[in-house]
PDB file of C-alpha atoms in Angstrom:
ATOM      1  CA  MET A   1     -71.339 -45.180  52.156  1.00 81.00           C
ATOM      2  CA  LYS A   2     -70.226 -41.675  52.950  1.00 87.00           C
ATOM      3  CA  GLN A   3     -66.906 -42.543  51.173  1.00 90.00           C
ATOM      4  CA  LEU A   4     -68.750 -43.955  48.219  1.00 90.00           C
ATOM      5  CA  ILE A   5     -71.013 -40.800  47.804  1.00 90.00           C
ATOM      6  CA  LYS A   6     -67.913 -38.788  48.079  1.00 90.00           C
ATOM      7  CA  GLU A   7     -66.243 -40.678  45.061  1.00 89.00           C
ATOM      8  CA  ILE A   8     -69.425 -40.364  42.957  1.00 89.00           C
ATOM      9  CA  ASN A   9     -69.500 -36.638  43.679  1.00 88.00           C
ATOM     10  CA  GLN A  10     -65.815 -36.242  42.636  1.00 88.00           C
ATOM     11  CA  GLY A  11     -66.603 -38.194  39.261  1.00 85.00           C
ATOM     12  CA  SER A  12     -67.907 -37.174  36.164  1.00 91.00           C
ATOM     13  CA  TRP A  13     -71.655 -38.177  36.741  1.00 94.00           C
ATOM     14  CA  THR A  14     -74.561 -36.298  36.155  1.00 94.00           C
ATOM     15  CA  GLU A  15     -77.010 -35.191  38.871  1.00 94.00           C
ATOM     16  CA  LYS A  16     -79.548 -37.742  37.556  1.00 94.00           C
ATOM     17  CA  GLN A  17     -77.006 -40.590  37.619  1.00 95.00           C
ATOM     18  CA  LYS A  18     -76.017 -39.445  41.174  1.00 95.00           C
ATOM     19  CA  LYS A  19     -79.500 -39.622  42.291  1.00 95.00           C
ATOM     20  CA  ARG A  20     -79.927 -43.212  40.992  1.00 95.00           C
ATOM     21  CA  GLN A  21     -76.740 -44.536  42.113  1.00 95.00           C
ATOM     22  CA  LYS A  22     -77.406 -43.271  45.721  1.00 95.00           C
ATOM     23  CA  ARG A  23     -81.078 -44.643  45.492  1.00 94.00           C
ATOM     24  CA  SER A  24     -80.325 -48.003  43.766  1.00 94.00           C
ATOM     25  CA  ILE A  25     -76.817 -48.746  43.497  1.00 97.00           C
ATOM     26  CA  ILE A  26     -74.307 -47.926  45.836  1.00 97.00           C
ATOM     27  CA  SER A  27     -76.034 -49.670  49.161  1.00 96.00           C
ATOM     28  CA  ASN A  28     -74.941 -52.968  47.615  1.00 97.00           C
ATOM     29  CA  ILE A  29     -71.560 -51.852  46.966  1.00 98.00           C
ATOM     30  CA  ALA A  30     -71.048 -50.398  50.506  1.00 97.00           C
ATOM     31  CA  LEU A  31     -72.424 -53.724  51.978  1.00 98.00           C
ATOM     32  CA  TYR A  32     -70.143 -55.743  49.953  1.00 98.00           C
ATOM     33  CA  ARG A  33     -67.038 -53.717  50.853  1.00 97.00           C
ATOM     34  CA  CYS A  34     -68.150 -53.807  54.638  1.00 97.00           C
ATOM     35  CA  PHE A  35     -68.288 -57.614  54.516  1.00 98.00           C
ATOM     36  CA  ILE A  36     -64.910 -57.727  53.047  1.00 98.00           C
ATOM     37  CA  ASP A  37     -63.538 -55.260  55.482  1.00 97.00           C
ATOM     38  CA  LYS A  38     -64.778 -57.529  58.217  1.00 98.00           C
ATOM     39  CA  GLY A  39     -62.793 -60.314  56.899  1.00 98.00           C
ATOM     40  CA  LEU A  40     -65.352 -62.305  54.673  1.00 98.00           C
ATOM     41  CA  SER A  41     -64.022 -63.391  51.173  1.00 98.00           C
ATOM     42  CA  LYS A  42     -65.148 -61.783  48.223  1.00 97.00           C
ATOM     43  CA  ASN A  43     -67.361 -64.654  47.294  1.00 98.00           C
ATOM     44  CA  GLU A  44     -68.765 -64.857  50.705  1.00 98.00           C
ATOM     45  CA  ALA A  45     -69.547 -61.175  50.687  1.00 98.00           C
ATOM     46  CA  LYS A  46     -71.237 -61.411  47.154  1.00 98.00           C
ATOM     47  CA  GLU A  47     -73.430 -64.250  48.293  1.00 98.00           C
ATOM     48  CA  LEU A  48     -74.705 -62.111  51.388  1.00 98.00           C
ATOM     49  CA  VAL A  49     -75.232 -59.122  49.233  1.00 98.00           C
ATOM     50  CA  LYS A  50     -77.132 -61.511  46.739  1.00 98.00           C
ATOM     51  CA  GLU A  51     -79.188 -62.740  49.518  1.00 98.00           C
ATOM     52  CA  TYR A  52     -80.232 -59.236  50.760  1.00 97.00           C
ATOM     53  CA  SER A  53     -80.804 -57.997  47.041  1.00 98.00           C
ATOM     54  CA  PHE A  54     -83.167 -60.970  46.320  1.00 98.00           C
ATOM     55  CA  TYR A  55     -84.961 -60.235  49.439  1.00 98.00           C
ATOM     56  CA  VAL A  56     -85.638 -56.693  48.187  1.00 97.00           C
ATOM     57  CA  ALA A  57     -86.243 -57.759  44.673  1.00 98.00           C
ATOM     58  CA  GLN A  58     -89.150 -60.161  45.947  1.00 98.00           C
ATOM     59  CA  LYS A  59     -90.834 -57.233  47.410  1.00 98.00           C
ATOM     60  CA  ALA A  60     -90.871 -55.143  44.121  1.00 97.00           C
ATOM     61  CA  HIS A  61     -92.013 -58.358  42.489  1.00 98.00           C
ATOM     62  CA  LYS A  62     -95.015 -58.789  44.785  1.00 98.00           C
ATOM     63  CA  LEU A  63     -95.991 -55.100  44.006  1.00 97.00           C
ATOM     64  CA  LEU A  64     -95.745 -55.575  40.263  1.00 97.00           C
ATOM     65  CA  LYS A  65     -97.557 -58.942  40.410  1.00 97.00           C
ATOM     66  CA  THR A  66    -100.355 -57.061  41.925  1.00 97.00           C
ATOM     67  CA  PHE A  67    -100.567 -54.439  39.343  1.00 96.00           C
ATOM     68  CA  PHE A  68    -100.771 -56.945  36.593  1.00 95.00           C
ATOM     69  CA  HIS A  69    -104.227 -58.163  37.894  1.00 95.00           C
ATOM     70  CA  ILE A  70    -105.315 -54.751  36.430  1.00 95.00           C
ATOM     71  CA  PRO A  71    -106.947 -55.278  33.154  1.00 93.00           C
ATOM     72  CA  GLY A  72    -104.813 -53.955  30.298  1.00 93.00           C
ATOM     73  CA  PHE A  73    -101.820 -53.350  32.526  1.00 96.00           C
ATOM     74  CA  PHE A  74     -99.296 -54.412  29.978  1.00 97.00           C
ATOM     75  CA  ARG A  75     -99.891 -51.240  28.286  1.00 96.00           C
ATOM     76  CA  ILE A  76     -99.191 -49.112  31.124  1.00 96.00           C
ATOM     77  CA  PHE A  77     -96.316 -50.994  31.956  1.00 97.00           C
ATOM     78  CA  ARG A  78     -94.687 -50.576  28.485  1.00 97.00           C
ATOM     79  CA  LEU A  79     -95.342 -46.794  29.036  1.00 97.00           C
ATOM     80  CA  PHE A  80     -93.348 -46.885  32.307  1.00 95.00           C
ATOM     81  CA  MET A  81     -90.560 -48.753  30.596  1.00 95.00           C
ATOM     82  CA  LYS A  82     -90.192 -46.356  27.622  1.00 94.00           C
ATOM     83  CA  LYS A  83     -90.346 -43.303  30.154  1.00 93.00           C
ATOM     84  CA  GLY A  84     -87.827 -45.035  32.590  1.00 90.00           C
ATOM     85  CA  MET A  85     -85.566 -45.865  29.777  1.00 90.00           C
ATOM     86  CA  SER A  86     -85.724 -42.663  27.746  1.00 89.00           C
ATOM     87  CA  GLY A  87     -82.551 -40.494  27.442  1.00 88.00           C
ATOM     88  CA  ASP A  88     -79.066 -41.944  27.846  1.00 90.00           C
ATOM     89  CA  GLU A  89     -77.867 -40.999  31.515  1.00 92.00           C
ATOM     90  CA  ILE A  90     -79.217 -44.084  33.089  1.00 95.00           C
ATOM     91  CA  TRP A  91     -79.454 -46.529  30.091  1.00 94.00           C
ATOM     92  CA  LYS A  92     -78.692 -46.116  26.361  1.00 96.00           C
ATOM     93  CA  SER A  93     -81.322 -48.323  25.044  1.00 96.00           C
ATOM     94  CA  ARG A  94     -83.041 -49.072  21.545  1.00 96.00           C
ATOM     95  CA  ILE A  95     -86.506 -50.311  21.344  1.00 96.00           C
ATOM     96  CA  LEU A  96     -86.877 -53.287  19.033  1.00 97.00           C
ATOM     97  CA  SER A  97     -90.809 -53.755  19.363  1.00 97.00           C
ATOM     98  CA  ASP A  98     -93.495 -52.290  21.178  1.00 96.00           C
ATOM     99  CA  ASP A  99     -97.089 -53.586  20.839  1.00 95.00           C
ATOM    100  CA  GLY A 100     -99.932 -55.352  22.735  1.00 93.00           C
ATOM    101  CA  GLU A 101     -97.998 -58.591  22.628  1.00 96.00           C
ATOM    102  CA  TYR A 102     -94.214 -57.478  22.850  1.00 97.00           C
ATOM    103  CA  TYR A 103     -91.870 -54.970  24.548  1.00 98.00           C
ATOM    104  CA  ARG A 104     -88.487 -55.738  23.344  1.00 98.00           C
ATOM    105  CA  VAL A 105     -85.445 -53.349  24.288  1.00 97.00           C
ATOM    106  CA  ASP A 106     -81.754 -53.537  23.922  1.00 98.00           C
ATOM    107  CA  VAL A 107     -79.939 -51.720  26.703  1.00 97.00           C
ATOM    108  CA  LEU A 108     -76.372 -50.881  25.102  1.00 97.00           C
ATOM    109  CA  LYS A 109     -75.130 -48.900  28.249  1.00 96.00           C
ATOM    110  CA  CYS A 110     -76.146 -49.337  31.635  1.00 96.00           C
ATOM    111  CA  LEU A 111     -75.561 -47.228  34.872  1.00 97.00           C
ATOM    112  CA  TRP A 112     -75.437 -50.279  37.089  1.00 98.00           C
ATOM    113  CA  ALA A 113     -72.608 -51.730  35.109  1.00 97.00           C
ATOM    114  CA  ASP A 114     -70.714 -48.421  34.897  1.00 97.00           C
ATOM    115  CA  THR A 115     -70.950 -47.869  38.488  1.00 97.00           C
ATOM    116  CA  CYS A 116     -69.863 -51.463  39.523  1.00 98.00           C
ATOM    117  CA  ASN A 117     -67.009 -50.994  37.116  1.00 96.00           C
ATOM    118  CA  PHE A 118     -66.278 -47.308  38.480  1.00 96.00           C
ATOM    119  CA  PHE A 119     -66.015 -49.047  41.991  1.00 97.00           C
ATOM    120  CA  GLU A 120     -63.860 -51.827  40.669  1.00 96.00           C
ATOM    121  CA  CYS A 121     -66.503 -54.574  41.732  1.00 97.00           C
ATOM    122  CA  PRO A 122     -67.931 -55.642  38.235  1.00 97.00           C
ATOM    123  CA  GLU A 123     -68.693 -59.000  39.834  1.00 97.00           C
ATOM    124  CA  LEU A 124     -71.406 -57.426  41.760  1.00 97.00           C
ATOM    125  CA  CYS A 125     -73.391 -56.180  38.685  1.00 98.00           C
ATOM    126  CA  GLU A 126     -74.417 -59.797  38.043  1.00 97.00           C
ATOM    127  CA  ILE A 127     -76.573 -59.457  41.279  1.00 98.00           C
ATOM    128  CA  PHE A 128     -78.674 -56.566  39.998  1.00 98.00           C
ATOM    129  CA  CYS A 129     -78.973 -58.430  36.596  1.00 98.00           C
ATOM    130  CA  LEU A 130     -80.327 -61.511  38.500  1.00 98.00           C
ATOM    131  CA  CYS A 131     -82.642 -59.427  40.511  1.00 98.00           C
ATOM    132  CA  ASP A 132     -84.573 -58.599  37.305  1.00 98.00           C
ATOM    133  CA  HIS A 133     -85.731 -62.177  37.031  1.00 98.00           C
ATOM    134  CA  ILE A 134     -87.023 -62.154  40.453  1.00 98.00           C
ATOM    135  CA  VAL A 135     -88.893 -58.803  39.944  1.00 98.00           C
ATOM    136  CA  PHE A 136     -90.344 -59.692  36.546  1.00 98.00           C
ATOM    137  CA  GLY A 137     -90.570 -63.530  36.611  1.00 97.00           C
ATOM    138  CA  ASN A 138     -93.412 -65.642  37.700  1.00 96.00           C
ATOM    139  CA  ILE A 139     -96.256 -63.273  36.932  1.00 97.00           C
ATOM    140  CA  LYS A 140     -99.323 -65.004  35.426  1.00 95.00           C
ATOM    141  CA  GLY A 141     -99.828 -63.810  31.838  1.00 94.00           C
ATOM    142  CA  PHE A 142     -96.578 -61.910  31.624  1.00 96.00           C
ATOM    143  CA  VAL A 143     -93.386 -63.518  30.540  1.00 97.00           C
ATOM    144  CA  PHE A 144     -89.791 -61.989  30.693  1.00 98.00           C
ATOM    145  CA  GLU A 145     -86.899 -63.210  28.930  1.00 98.00           C
ATOM    146  CA  ARG A 146     -83.228 -62.276  28.503  1.00 98.00           C
ATOM    147  CA  SER A 147     -80.321 -64.141  27.026  1.00 98.00           C
ATOM    148  CA  GLN A 148     -77.626 -61.609  27.945  1.00 98.00           C
ATOM    149  CA  THR A 149     -76.570 -58.702  30.017  1.00 98.00           C
ATOM    150  CA  LEU A 150     -73.819 -56.000  30.119  1.00 97.00           C
ATOM    151  CA  GLY A 151     -73.395 -56.968  33.689  1.00 95.00           C
ATOM    152  CA  MET A 152     -72.461 -60.449  32.922  1.00 96.00           C
ATOM    153  CA  ASN A 153     -70.278 -59.886  30.129  1.00 95.00           C
ATOM    154  CA  GLY A 154     -72.844 -59.710  27.260  1.00 97.00           C
ATOM    155  CA  GLU A 155     -72.786 -57.237  24.395  1.00 97.00           C
ATOM    156  CA  LYS A 156     -76.164 -55.761  25.544  1.00 98.00           C
ATOM    157  CA  CYS A 157     -79.101 -56.446  27.892  1.00 98.00           C
ATOM    158  CA  ASP A 158     -81.779 -57.824  25.590  1.00 98.00           C
ATOM    159  CA  PHE A 159     -84.943 -57.467  27.577  1.00 98.00           C
ATOM    160  CA  CYS A 160     -88.056 -59.004  26.177  1.00 98.00           C
ATOM    161  CA  PHE A 161     -91.488 -58.729  28.069  1.00 98.00           C
ATOM    162  CA  ILE A 162     -94.224 -60.850  26.541  1.00 98.00           C
ATOM    163  CA  ASN A 163     -98.102 -60.121  27.112  1.00 97.00           C
ATOM    164  CA  ARG A 164     -99.767 -63.647  27.323  1.00 92.00           C
ATOM    165  CA  LYS A 165    -103.008 -62.391  28.500  1.00 82.00           C
ATOM    166  CA  GLY A 166    -104.004 -61.240  24.992  1.00 68.00           C
ATOM    167  CA  GLU A 167    -104.941 -57.683  25.941  1.00 60.00           C
ATOM    168  CA  SER A 168    -102.782 -54.753  25.251  1.00 53.00           C
TER     169      SER A 168
END
């Protein structure tokens, strides 16, 4: 982990990017490298990192699912998403629709994909992408759809969040 932090600090990353990498990304890369260093194949290492990541994503899902019990939470959710995706240091994104029924955004550049590519493990980015389906999926009155991601060789990440509760 220390070596990865050192490499990040030597790169051309902004302070905001480094903070997000340290908090959300490089722990998976460190775990992956550790498993490989211990003799596991890349595929075995990836599966173990995926299992751990899915466990963490499930915790985030439970919290988000609880919030969606709050009447009108979709509106708050949209505000958080807009705030989180603003700027271009973490994501470069374009909002396609933002109303009481839909929040659609295309992500054209992603720090997770950039970081995995920087550390020469683009195969790991798929795990982060799949975790989104765990975090945002299976919530009553809320639908998450996506047909492609940058981390899975798509041209963009096409996020679509749909409010099925009929309240904004």
